[in-house]
Amino acid sequence: DSGVTQTPKHLITATGQRVTLRCSPRSGDLSVYWYQQSLDQGLQFLIQYYNGEERAKGNILERFSAQQFPDLHSELNLSSLELGDSALYFCASSASVAGYNEQFFGPGTRLTVL
Amino acid sequence: AQSVTQLGSHVSVSEGALVLLRCNYSSSVPPYLFWYVQYPNQGLQLLLKYTSAATLVKGINGFEAEFKKSETSFHLTKPSAHMSDAAEYFCAVSDRNNNDMRFGAGTRLTVKP
């Protein structure tokens, strides 16, 4: 158990809909990362937050947004969903932004768009 | 931009054989490098990391990796494969100033009895 929790575990929805994925980092970790894992794209970095502020952006679509709240939990919002958004979404956390810090991964949310 | 390339999307070894998973990095400055393992239906778990101390890094489950600057490589090895090593392995690189990691495409390891 990494100490990172993600809810829900599975999510099935229809095209055009909007969903919210939630992540609680390990106790004391200030940095949160979101990743998308699919068979064709592999593990893609989406976005990073540090202590409530956006720190780095990766291959995140404009239809996707995220935020980190004062209690440090984070939410990833996916809107106008398309079939291609079906994937595993991982949240990870780390103590700080220093490059040597490992990231601890949650169990993931499997999103299926029908 | 930093990146890693994993050579071989699938590697198959027999139980007891040497495991070698290849990773090459691209970075303008000495990077931090990581190997993660993902078991089916689970998140990623850190195996080991290189942070510019010793070039030979030992990790969990008997795995180790050697940082070779001249070859820009960070290959993962294990002397004797076990059935429980079957999983997907990811190499990752992060910048010194921020650890938004970039992952390789992954290598699926199969261990045959």
Coordinates of C-alpha atoms in Angstrom, one line a residue:
Chain A
D1 CA 0.0 0.0 0.0
S2 CA 1.6 3.3 -1.2
G3 CA -0.6 5.5 1.0
V4 CA -2.1 7.2 -2.1
T5 CA -5.8 6.7 -2.5
Q6 CA -7.9 7.1 -5.6
T7 CA -11.6 7.1 -6.0
P8 CA -13.5 5.7 -7.7
K9 CA -11.8 2.5 -8.7
H10 CA -13.9 2.0 -11.9
L11 CA -16.0 4.5 -13.8
I12 CA -18.2 3.8 -16.8
T13 CA -19.8 6.6 -18.6
A14 CA -21.0 7.7 -22.0
T15 CA -19.4 10.0 -24.7
G16 CA -20.0 13.7 -24.1
Q17 CA -20.2 13.3 -20.3
R18 CA -18.1 14.8 -17.6
V19 CA -16.4 12.9 -14.7
T20 CA -14.3 13.8 -11.7
L21 CA -11.5 11.6 -10.4
R22 CA -10.2 12.1 -6.9
C23 CA -6.8 11.6 -5.3
S24 CA -5.6 11.8 -1.8
P25 CA -1.8 12.0 -1.5
R26 CA 0.4 10.3 1.1
S27 CA 0.3 12.0 4.4
G28 CA 2.8 14.9 4.3
D29 CA 3.3 14.9 0.5
L30 CA 2.8 18.3 -1.1
S31 CA 3.2 17.4 -4.7
V32 CA 0.5 15.5 -6.8
Y33 CA 0.8 14.2 -10.3
W34 CA -1.7 12.8 -12.7
Y35 CA -1.0 10.2 -15.4
Q36 CA -3.0 8.6 -18.1
Q37 CA -2.1 5.0 -19.1
S38 CA -3.5 3.5 -22.3
L39 CA -2.4 0.6 -24.5
D40 CA -1.6 2.9 -27.5
Q41 CA -0.1 5.9 -25.7
G42 CA 1.6 4.2 -22.7
L43 CA 2.1 6.2 -19.5
Q44 CA 1.6 9.9 -20.2
F45 CA 2.3 12.6 -17.7
L46 CA -0.7 15.0 -17.5
I47 CA -0.1 17.6 -14.9
Q48 CA 1.6 18.3 -11.6
Y49 CA 0.5 20.4 -8.6
Y50 CA 2.6 21.5 -5.7
N51 CA 1.0 22.8 -2.5
G52 CA -2.0 24.0 -4.4
E53 CA -0.3 25.6 -7.4
E54 CA 0.1 24.1 -10.9
R55 CA 3.8 23.2 -11.3
A56 CA 4.2 21.4 -14.6
K57 CA 2.0 20.5 -17.5
G58 CA 2.4 17.5 -19.8
N59 CA 0.2 16.1 -22.5
I60 CA -3.1 17.3 -21.0
L61 CA -6.0 18.0 -23.3
E62 CA -7.9 21.3 -23.0
R63 CA -11.0 19.2 -22.1
F64 CA -9.2 18.1 -19.0
S65 CA -8.5 20.2 -15.9
A66 CA -7.2 19.6 -12.4
Q67 CA -6.8 21.3 -9.1
Q68 CA -5.3 20.7 -5.7
F69 CA -7.2 21.8 -2.7
P70 CA -6.0 23.3 0.6
D71 CA -6.1 19.9 2.2
L72 CA -3.8 18.7 -0.6
H73 CA -6.2 16.3 -2.2
S74 CA -6.5 16.7 -5.9
E75 CA -9.2 16.2 -8.5
L76 CA -8.9 15.6 -12.2
N77 CA -11.9 16.7 -14.3
L78 CA -12.5 15.2 -17.7
S79 CA -15.2 16.7 -19.9
S80 CA -16.8 16.1 -23.3
L81 CA -15.5 12.6 -23.0
E82 CA -14.6 10.6 -26.1
L83 CA -14.1 6.9 -26.7
G84 CA -10.3 7.5 -26.8
D85 CA -10.3 8.8 -23.2
S86 CA -10.9 5.3 -22.0
A87 CA -7.8 4.6 -19.9
L88 CA -6.3 4.0 -16.5
Y89 CA -5.7 7.3 -14.7
F90 CA -3.1 7.3 -12.0
C91 CA -2.4 9.8 -9.3
A92 CA 1.0 9.9 -7.6
S93 CA 2.5 12.0 -4.8
S94 CA 5.9 13.0 -3.6
A95 CA 7.3 14.9 -0.6
S96 CA 8.6 17.8 -2.6
V97 CA 9.5 18.7 -6.1
A98 CA 13.2 17.9 -5.8
G99 CA 14.2 15.7 -8.7
Y100 CA 15.5 12.8 -6.6
N101 CA 12.2 12.3 -4.8
E102 CA 10.4 9.2 -5.9
Q103 CA 6.7 9.3 -6.7
F104 CA 4.3 7.0 -4.9
F105 CA 1.5 5.8 -7.1
G106 CA -2.1 5.1 -6.3
P107 CA -4.0 2.1 -7.5
G108 CA -5.6 4.0 -10.4
T109 CA -9.1 4.7 -11.7
R110 CA -10.2 2.8 -14.7
L111 CA -12.3 4.9 -17.0
T112 CA -14.5 3.3 -19.7
V113 CA -16.2 5.6 -22.1
L114 CA -19.0 3.9 -24.1
Chain B
A1 CA 13.7 17.9 -23.0
Q2 CA 14.6 14.8 -21.1
S3 CA 13.4 11.4 -22.2
V4 CA 14.0 7.7 -21.9
T5 CA 13.9 4.9 -24.4
Q6 CA 13.3 1.4 -23.4
L7 CA 14.6 -1.1 -26.0
G8 CA 12.3 -4.1 -26.3
S9 CA 8.6 -3.9 -25.5
H10 CA 8.6 -7.6 -24.5
V11 CA 11.3 -9.7 -22.9
S12 CA 10.9 -13.4 -22.2
V13 CA 13.3 -15.3 -20.0
S14 CA 13.3 -18.7 -18.3
E15 CA 13.1 -19.0 -14.6
G16 CA 16.6 -18.8 -13.1
A17 CA 18.0 -16.9 -16.2
L18 CA 19.5 -13.5 -16.2
V19 CA 17.1 -10.6 -16.6
L20 CA 18.3 -7.6 -18.6
L21 CA 15.9 -4.7 -19.4
R22 CA 17.4 -1.8 -21.3
C23 CA 16.9 1.9 -20.8
N24 CA 18.7 4.8 -22.5
Y25 CA 18.2 8.4 -21.5
S26 CA 18.5 11.7 -23.2
S27 CA 19.4 14.6 -21.0
S28 CA 21.5 17.7 -21.3
V29 CA 22.5 17.5 -17.6
P30 CA 23.1 14.5 -15.3
P31 CA 19.6 13.2 -14.7
Y32 CA 17.9 11.4 -11.9
L33 CA 16.8 8.0 -13.1
F34 CA 14.2 5.5 -11.8
W35 CA 13.0 2.0 -12.5
Y36 CA 9.4 1.2 -11.6
V37 CA 7.5 -2.1 -11.7
Q38 CA 3.8 -2.5 -12.4
Y39 CA 2.0 -5.8 -11.5
P40 CA -1.3 -6.5 -13.2
N41 CA -4.1 -4.3 -12.0
Q42 CA -1.9 -2.3 -9.7
G43 CA -0.1 1.0 -9.6
L44 CA 3.6 1.5 -10.2
Q45 CA 6.1 0.7 -7.4
L46 CA 9.6 2.0 -7.2
L47 CA 12.3 -0.6 -7.7
L48 CA 15.4 1.6 -7.5
K49 CA 16.7 5.1 -8.3
Y50 CA 19.9 6.8 -9.3
T51 CA 20.6 10.1 -7.7
S52 CA 24.3 10.6 -8.6
A53 CA 25.8 8.8 -5.7
A54 CA 27.0 5.3 -6.5
T55 CA 26.6 4.4 -10.2
L56 CA 25.6 0.8 -9.3
V57 CA 22.2 1.0 -7.6
K58 CA 20.7 -1.9 -5.7
G59 CA 16.9 -2.1 -5.4
I60 CA 14.2 -4.3 -4.1
N61 CA 13.6 -8.0 -5.1
G62 CA 17.2 -8.5 -6.1
F63 CA 17.2 -6.0 -9.0
E64 CA 20.1 -3.6 -9.7
A65 CA 20.9 -1.0 -12.3
E66 CA 24.1 0.6 -13.4
F67 CA 24.3 4.2 -14.5
K68 CA 26.7 4.6 -17.5
K69 CA 27.2 8.2 -18.6
S70 CA 29.4 7.3 -21.6
E71 CA 26.6 5.1 -22.9
T72 CA 23.7 7.2 -21.6
S73 CA 22.2 4.0 -20.2
F74 CA 20.6 2.7 -17.0
H75 CA 19.9 -0.9 -17.7
L76 CA 18.1 -3.1 -15.1
T77 CA 19.4 -6.5 -14.3
K78 CA 18.6 -9.4 -12.0
P79 CA 20.9 -12.5 -11.9
S80 CA 18.2 -15.1 -11.6
A81 CA 14.6 -14.6 -12.7
H82 CA 11.7 -15.7 -10.6
M83 CA 8.1 -16.4 -11.7
S84 CA 7.0 -13.5 -9.5
D85 CA 9.1 -11.1 -11.5
A86 CA 6.6 -11.2 -14.4
A87 CA 5.3 -7.7 -14.7
E88 CA 5.7 -4.5 -16.7
Y89 CA 8.8 -2.4 -16.0
F90 CA 9.2 1.3 -16.6
C91 CA 12.3 3.4 -16.8
A92 CA 11.8 7.1 -15.9
V93 CA 13.8 10.3 -15.8
S94 CA 13.3 13.5 -13.9
D95 CA 14.9 16.9 -13.9
R96 CA 17.0 18.1 -11.1
N97 CA 14.7 21.0 -10.4
N98 CA 11.4 19.3 -10.6
N99 CA 10.4 15.6 -10.5
D100 CA 7.7 15.6 -13.2
M101 CA 8.9 12.3 -14.5
R102 CA 9.0 11.2 -18.1
F103 CA 8.4 7.4 -18.5
G104 CA 9.6 5.1 -21.1
A105 CA 7.1 2.9 -23.1
G106 CA 7.6 0.0 -20.7
T107 CA 8.9 -3.5 -21.1
R108 CA 6.7 -6.5 -20.3
L109 CA 8.7 -9.3 -18.7
T110 CA 7.5 -12.8 -19.1
V111 CA 9.2 -15.6 -17.0
K112 CA 8.8 -19.1 -18.4
P113 CA 8.9 -22.1 -16.0

